[in-house]
Amino acid sequence: MRLIFITLLLLLAALQATVAKAQDACSTLQNGGVSYTVCTVDPARSLMRIYHRDPQGQPFGSFDSLARQLWKERHYPIIAMNGGMYHDDLSAVGLFVEHGFERQAISTKAGWGNFHLLPNGVFWLKDGRAGVTETARYIKDQIASDYATQSGPMLVIDGQIHPRFLPDSDSLKIRNGIGVDQAGRVHMVISETPVRFYDFALLFRDALGCRNALYLDGTISSLYDAGTGRRDRLFPLGPIIAVIGTVPQ
């Protein structure tokens, strides 16, 4: 019994240490009169993954469902965010790569809606590195990702704001997105108050130093943050970008 008790104490200490790290990773930022939660992650030092379906092939659909599966695998979520747009059946709209396998093909067509507000792009993970790459460039460079999710529109493209964004647009929504700065750190951002595309893009470029950033979604934007206990549950989710920890042996 004493050994079991000590093991539980060590496990609790490890989990608390991880939560403390997560709490440091997410913070509130005020920029241009808009409040944001910004979670900054170094993919070389943290375990990042992009999830969509459970082992039975069903979309996770929520942070709770993902957390239950991770626990079975001796993992747990630290930070998670909705990671791309989806159809009514929760299937990914564009490219989805998991464990190096392409589960959904990349989309290059124009059309209605934010995803097709070209150029759109891909958030990808490979060997402890992360990137946001415009779709045509992603195809040209033949990036062999370990994990990838396509969304759109691009917010920032090689340091330039998306050409379709208007500084005086009256489209104000809760939005979330992702960018990678010059040091290779990933910034996962959700607005806490409504924001226009143009101002959201400025945040990534000018405040967070991201030369490339990608819009993930609006309205359904959701965040899981173990450090603060936040676990948004209002909307179903398609792909989920997550930072995970490992339960000690």
Tab-separated table of C-alpha atoms in Angstrom:
chain	number	residue	atom	x	y	z
A	1	MET	CA	0.000	0.000	0.000
A	2	ARG	CA	2.817	2.379	0.834
A	3	LEU	CA	4.347	1.847	-2.625
A	4	ILE	CA	1.001	2.534	-4.310
A	5	PHE	CA	0.552	5.699	-2.228
A	6	ILE	CA	4.027	6.975	-3.167
A	7	THR	CA	3.373	6.206	-6.829
A	8	LEU	CA	0.108	8.180	-6.720
A	9	LEU	CA	1.880	11.115	-5.082
A	10	LEU	CA	4.567	11.114	-7.763
A	11	LEU	CA	1.916	10.920	-10.478
A	12	LEU	CA	0.009	13.842	-8.943
A	13	ALA	CA	3.202	15.899	-8.689
A	14	ALA	CA	4.037	15.222	-12.333
A	15	LEU	CA	0.552	16.200	-13.466
A	16	GLN	CA	0.629	19.384	-11.370
A	17	ALA	CA	4.017	20.318	-12.844
A	18	THR	CA	2.664	19.813	-16.335
A	19	VAL	CA	-0.423	21.892	-15.601
A	20	ALA	CA	1.816	24.658	-14.256
A	21	LYS	CA	3.734	24.612	-17.540
A	22	ALA	CA	0.452	24.765	-19.449
A	23	GLN	CA	-0.681	27.718	-17.362
A	24	ASP	CA	2.517	29.562	-18.280
A	25	ALA	CA	1.935	28.720	-21.963
A	26	CYS	CA	-1.509	30.381	-22.202
A	27	SER	CA	-2.016	34.030	-21.373
A	28	THR	CA	-4.354	36.912	-22.084
A	29	LEU	CA	-3.267	39.563	-24.560
A	30	GLN	CA	-4.953	42.887	-25.340
A	31	ASN	CA	-4.310	44.192	-28.829
A	32	GLY	CA	-6.165	46.883	-30.735
A	33	GLY	CA	-9.019	46.884	-28.263
A	34	VAL	CA	-9.593	43.137	-28.592
A	35	SER	CA	-8.902	40.516	-25.926
A	36	TYR	CA	-7.193	37.252	-26.931
A	37	THR	CA	-6.032	34.074	-25.268
A	38	VAL	CA	-2.643	33.127	-26.708
A	39	CYS	CA	-1.087	29.702	-26.094
A	40	THR	CA	2.562	29.526	-27.118
A	41	VAL	CA	4.203	26.132	-27.614
A	42	ASP	CA	7.677	25.021	-28.658
A	43	PRO	CA	7.048	21.915	-30.823
A	44	ALA	CA	10.647	20.803	-30.307
A	45	ARG	CA	10.044	20.496	-26.555
A	46	SER	CA	6.345	19.651	-26.394
A	47	LEU	CA	4.402	16.767	-27.880
A	48	MET	CA	1.978	18.192	-30.467
A	49	ARG	CA	-0.493	16.134	-32.475
A	50	ILE	CA	-3.539	16.680	-34.680
A	51	TYR	CA	-6.469	14.372	-33.969
A	52	HIS	CA	-9.744	13.649	-35.715
A	53	ARG	CA	-11.085	10.091	-35.265
A	54	ASP	CA	-10.929	7.493	-32.509
A	55	PRO	CA	-9.702	3.894	-33.056
A	56	GLN	CA	-13.235	2.891	-34.154
A	57	GLY	CA	-13.165	5.523	-36.896
A	58	GLN	CA	-15.616	7.916	-35.242
A	59	PRO	CA	-14.812	11.651	-35.041
A	60	PHE	CA	-13.894	12.668	-31.498
A	61	GLY	CA	-16.185	15.670	-31.799
A	62	SER	CA	-15.178	17.124	-28.434
A	63	PHE	CA	-12.267	17.684	-26.064
A	64	ASP	CA	-13.877	15.328	-23.531
A	65	SER	CA	-13.962	12.443	-25.999
A	66	LEU	CA	-10.348	13.047	-26.993
A	67	ALA	CA	-9.258	13.212	-23.337
A	68	ARG	CA	-10.883	9.847	-22.596
A	69	GLN	CA	-9.054	8.190	-25.487
A	70	LEU	CA	-5.741	9.804	-24.609
A	71	TRP	CA	-6.040	8.529	-21.048
A	72	LYS	CA	-6.419	4.968	-22.370
A	73	GLU	CA	-3.111	5.514	-24.175
A	74	ARG	CA	-1.439	6.916	-21.015
A	75	HIS	CA	-1.584	10.468	-22.307
A	76	TYR	CA	-3.646	13.534	-21.416
A	77	PRO	CA	-4.359	16.907	-23.073
A	78	ILE	CA	-2.554	20.021	-21.884
A	79	ILE	CA	-3.745	22.482	-24.524
A	80	ALA	CA	-6.167	21.785	-27.376
A	81	MET	CA	-7.993	23.821	-30.001
A	82	ASN	CA	-10.381	23.155	-32.874
A	83	GLY	CA	-8.078	22.651	-35.841
A	84	GLY	CA	-9.882	23.219	-39.096
A	85	MET	CA	-13.250	23.311	-40.809
A	86	TYR	CA	-15.502	20.315	-41.279
A	87	HIS	CA	-18.625	19.030	-43.025
A	88	ASP	CA	-21.906	18.147	-41.308
A	89	ASP	CA	-20.594	14.654	-40.543
A	90	LEU	CA	-17.492	16.226	-38.895
A	91	SER	CA	-15.219	15.046	-41.718
A	92	ALA	CA	-12.371	17.422	-42.610
A	93	VAL	CA	-13.017	19.852	-45.469
A	94	GLY	CA	-9.423	19.767	-46.752
A	95	LEU	CA	-6.139	17.985	-46.180
A	96	PHE	CA	-5.802	15.859	-43.080
A	97	VAL	CA	-2.635	13.867	-42.326
A	98	GLU	CA	-2.200	11.618	-39.299
A	99	HIS	CA	0.875	9.539	-38.427
A	100	GLY	CA	2.225	10.372	-41.885
A	101	PHE	CA	-0.836	8.953	-43.682
A	102	GLU	CA	-3.084	11.175	-45.788
A	103	ARG	CA	-6.613	10.601	-44.502
A	104	GLN	CA	-8.188	13.392	-46.562
A	105	ALA	CA	-6.838	14.863	-49.819
A	106	ILE	CA	-5.762	18.477	-50.143
A	107	SER	CA	-8.252	20.897	-51.724
A	108	THR	CA	-7.212	23.515	-54.283
A	109	LYS	CA	-10.616	24.606	-55.566
A	110	ALA	CA	-12.265	27.962	-55.006
A	111	GLY	CA	-15.804	28.187	-53.699
A	112	TRP	CA	-18.112	29.694	-51.123
A	113	GLY	CA	-17.124	30.301	-47.518
A	114	ASN	CA	-14.004	31.165	-45.571
A	115	PHE	CA	-12.145	27.942	-46.399
A	116	HIS	CA	-12.243	28.861	-50.100
A	117	LEU	CA	-11.252	32.491	-49.578
A	118	LEU	CA	-7.987	31.807	-51.391
A	119	PRO	CA	-5.194	31.551	-50.638
A	120	ASN	CA	-5.810	29.097	-47.843
A	121	GLY	CA	-3.132	26.995	-46.186
A	122	VAL	CA	-1.915	24.068	-44.107
A	123	PHE	CA	-0.689	23.800	-40.528
A	124	TRP	CA	1.761	20.901	-40.345
A	125	LEU	CA	4.037	19.054	-37.929
A	126	LYS	CA	7.195	17.166	-38.874
A	127	ASP	CA	9.975	15.779	-36.647
A	128	GLY	CA	9.463	18.316	-33.852
A	129	ARG	CA	9.000	21.245	-36.229
A	130	ALA	CA	5.843	23.117	-37.141
A	131	GLY	CA	4.873	25.282	-40.070
A	132	VAL	CA	2.071	27.207	-41.701
A	133	THR	CA	2.316	27.045	-45.483
A	134	GLU	CA	0.064	28.400	-48.225
A	135	THR	CA	-1.628	25.494	-50.035
A	136	ALA	CA	0.026	25.863	-53.461
A	137	ARG	CA	3.430	26.199	-51.795
A	138	TYR	CA	2.755	23.159	-49.613
A	139	ILE	CA	2.083	21.093	-52.736
A	140	LYS	CA	5.110	22.517	-54.587
A	141	ASP	CA	7.459	21.860	-51.675
A	142	GLN	CA	6.121	18.301	-51.302
A	143	ILE	CA	6.115	18.564	-47.524
A	144	ALA	CA	5.892	15.060	-46.039
A	145	SER	CA	4.107	15.893	-42.792
A	146	ASP	CA	3.646	13.679	-39.787
A	147	TYR	CA	0.428	15.590	-39.063
A	148	ALA	CA	-1.353	18.269	-41.075
A	149	THR	CA	-4.671	20.068	-41.303
A	150	GLN	CA	-5.846	22.431	-44.025
A	151	SER	CA	-7.971	25.477	-43.341
A	152	GLY	CA	-8.520	28.951	-44.651
A	153	PRO	CA	-8.087	31.638	-45.361
A	154	MET	CA	-4.432	32.352	-44.683
A	155	LEU	CA	-4.183	35.314	-42.325
A	156	VAL	CA	-0.569	36.230	-43.051
A	157	ILE	CA	1.382	35.086	-46.119
A	158	ASP	CA	5.155	35.656	-46.049
A	159	GLY	CA	4.655	38.741	-43.907
A	160	GLN	CA	1.763	40.161	-45.940
A	161	ILE	CA	-1.843	40.442	-44.790
A	162	HIS	CA	-4.306	38.415	-46.902
A	163	PRO	CA	-5.214	40.710	-49.848
A	164	ARG	CA	-8.977	40.214	-49.403
A	165	PHE	CA	-9.076	41.515	-45.831
A	166	LEU	CA	-10.549	44.996	-45.262
A	167	PRO	CA	-9.357	47.244	-42.396
A	168	ASP	CA	-12.884	48.668	-42.037
A	169	SER	CA	-14.867	45.418	-42.454
A	170	ASP	CA	-18.019	45.151	-40.343
A	171	SER	CA	-17.684	41.334	-40.053
A	172	LEU	CA	-16.863	40.883	-36.372
A	173	LYS	CA	-16.792	37.346	-34.940
A	174	ILE	CA	-15.074	35.229	-32.319
A	175	ARG	CA	-12.208	33.669	-34.297
A	176	ASN	CA	-9.273	31.350	-33.740
A	177	GLY	CA	-6.092	30.748	-35.688
A	178	ILE	CA	-2.540	29.467	-35.566
A	179	GLY	CA	0.850	30.836	-36.562
A	180	VAL	CA	4.545	30.011	-36.294
A	181	ASP	CA	7.097	32.677	-35.408
A	182	GLN	CA	10.731	33.045	-36.525
A	183	ALA	CA	11.924	30.968	-33.573
A	184	GLY	CA	9.682	28.077	-34.605
A	185	ARG	CA	7.210	28.547	-31.748
A	186	VAL	CA	3.551	27.841	-32.390
A	187	HIS	CA	0.982	30.445	-31.343
A	188	MET	CA	-2.559	29.102	-30.906
A	189	VAL	CA	-4.909	32.064	-30.545
A	190	ILE	CA	-8.600	32.518	-29.810
A	191	SER	CA	-10.295	35.892	-29.559
A	192	GLU	CA	-12.378	36.492	-26.447
A	193	THR	CA	-14.283	39.313	-28.092
A	194	PRO	CA	-15.362	39.649	-31.753
A	195	VAL	CA	-12.631	40.650	-34.198
A	196	ARG	CA	-12.391	41.326	-37.936
A	197	PHE	CA	-10.041	39.278	-40.130
A	198	TYR	CA	-7.715	42.228	-40.762
A	199	ASP	CA	-7.091	42.945	-37.079
A	200	PHE	CA	-6.698	39.241	-36.320
A	201	ALA	CA	-4.008	39.018	-39.007
A	202	LEU	CA	-2.247	42.100	-37.611
A	203	LEU	CA	-2.061	40.414	-34.212
A	204	PHE	CA	-0.201	37.433	-35.647
A	205	ARG	CA	2.151	39.502	-37.786
A	206	ASP	CA	2.932	42.501	-35.590
A	207	ALA	CA	2.363	41.306	-32.009
A	208	LEU	CA	3.390	37.636	-32.299
A	209	GLY	CA	5.996	37.871	-35.066
A	210	CYS	CA	4.432	35.267	-37.367
A	211	ARG	CA	5.265	35.641	-41.065
A	212	ASN	CA	2.676	32.980	-41.823
A	213	ALA	CA	-0.584	32.402	-39.955
A	214	LEU	CA	-3.755	30.471	-40.682
A	215	TYR	CA	-7.406	31.007	-39.782
A	216	LEU	CA	-8.944	27.916	-38.210
A	217	ASP	CA	-12.590	28.868	-37.730
A	218	GLY	CA	-15.069	31.332	-36.283
A	219	THR	CA	-18.069	31.112	-33.969
A	220	ILE	CA	-17.349	27.457	-33.067
A	221	SER	CA	-13.836	28.446	-31.923
A	222	SER	CA	-12.989	26.394	-28.826
A	223	LEU	CA	-10.093	26.018	-26.388
A	224	TYR	CA	-9.000	23.464	-23.810
A	225	ASP	CA	-6.466	24.735	-21.278
A	226	ALA	CA	-5.534	22.447	-18.398
A	227	GLY	CA	-3.742	25.296	-16.657
A	228	THR	CA	-6.922	27.304	-16.112
A	229	GLY	CA	-9.459	24.493	-16.266
A	230	ARG	CA	-11.068	25.928	-19.383
A	231	ARG	CA	-12.854	23.324	-21.502
A	232	ASP	CA	-15.180	24.790	-24.143
A	233	ARG	CA	-18.103	22.481	-24.943
A	234	LEU	CA	-20.602	24.593	-26.922
A	235	PHE	CA	-19.993	23.212	-30.424
A	236	PRO	CA	-18.980	19.925	-32.095
A	237	LEU	CA	-15.406	19.776	-33.360
A	238	GLY	CA	-13.696	18.324	-36.421
A	239	PRO	CA	-9.881	18.129	-36.377
A	240	ILE	CA	-8.311	18.989	-33.006
A	241	ILE	CA	-4.783	20.364	-32.542
A	242	ALA	CA	-3.439	19.271	-29.169
A	243	VAL	CA	-0.422	19.476	-26.921
A	244	ILE	CA	-0.319	16.313	-24.819
A	245	GLY	CA	1.519	14.938	-21.825
A	246	THR	CA	2.449	11.373	-20.877
A	247	VAL	CA	1.349	9.685	-17.669
A	248	PRO	CA	4.472	8.601	-15.707
A	249	GLN	CA	5.089	4.868	-15.402
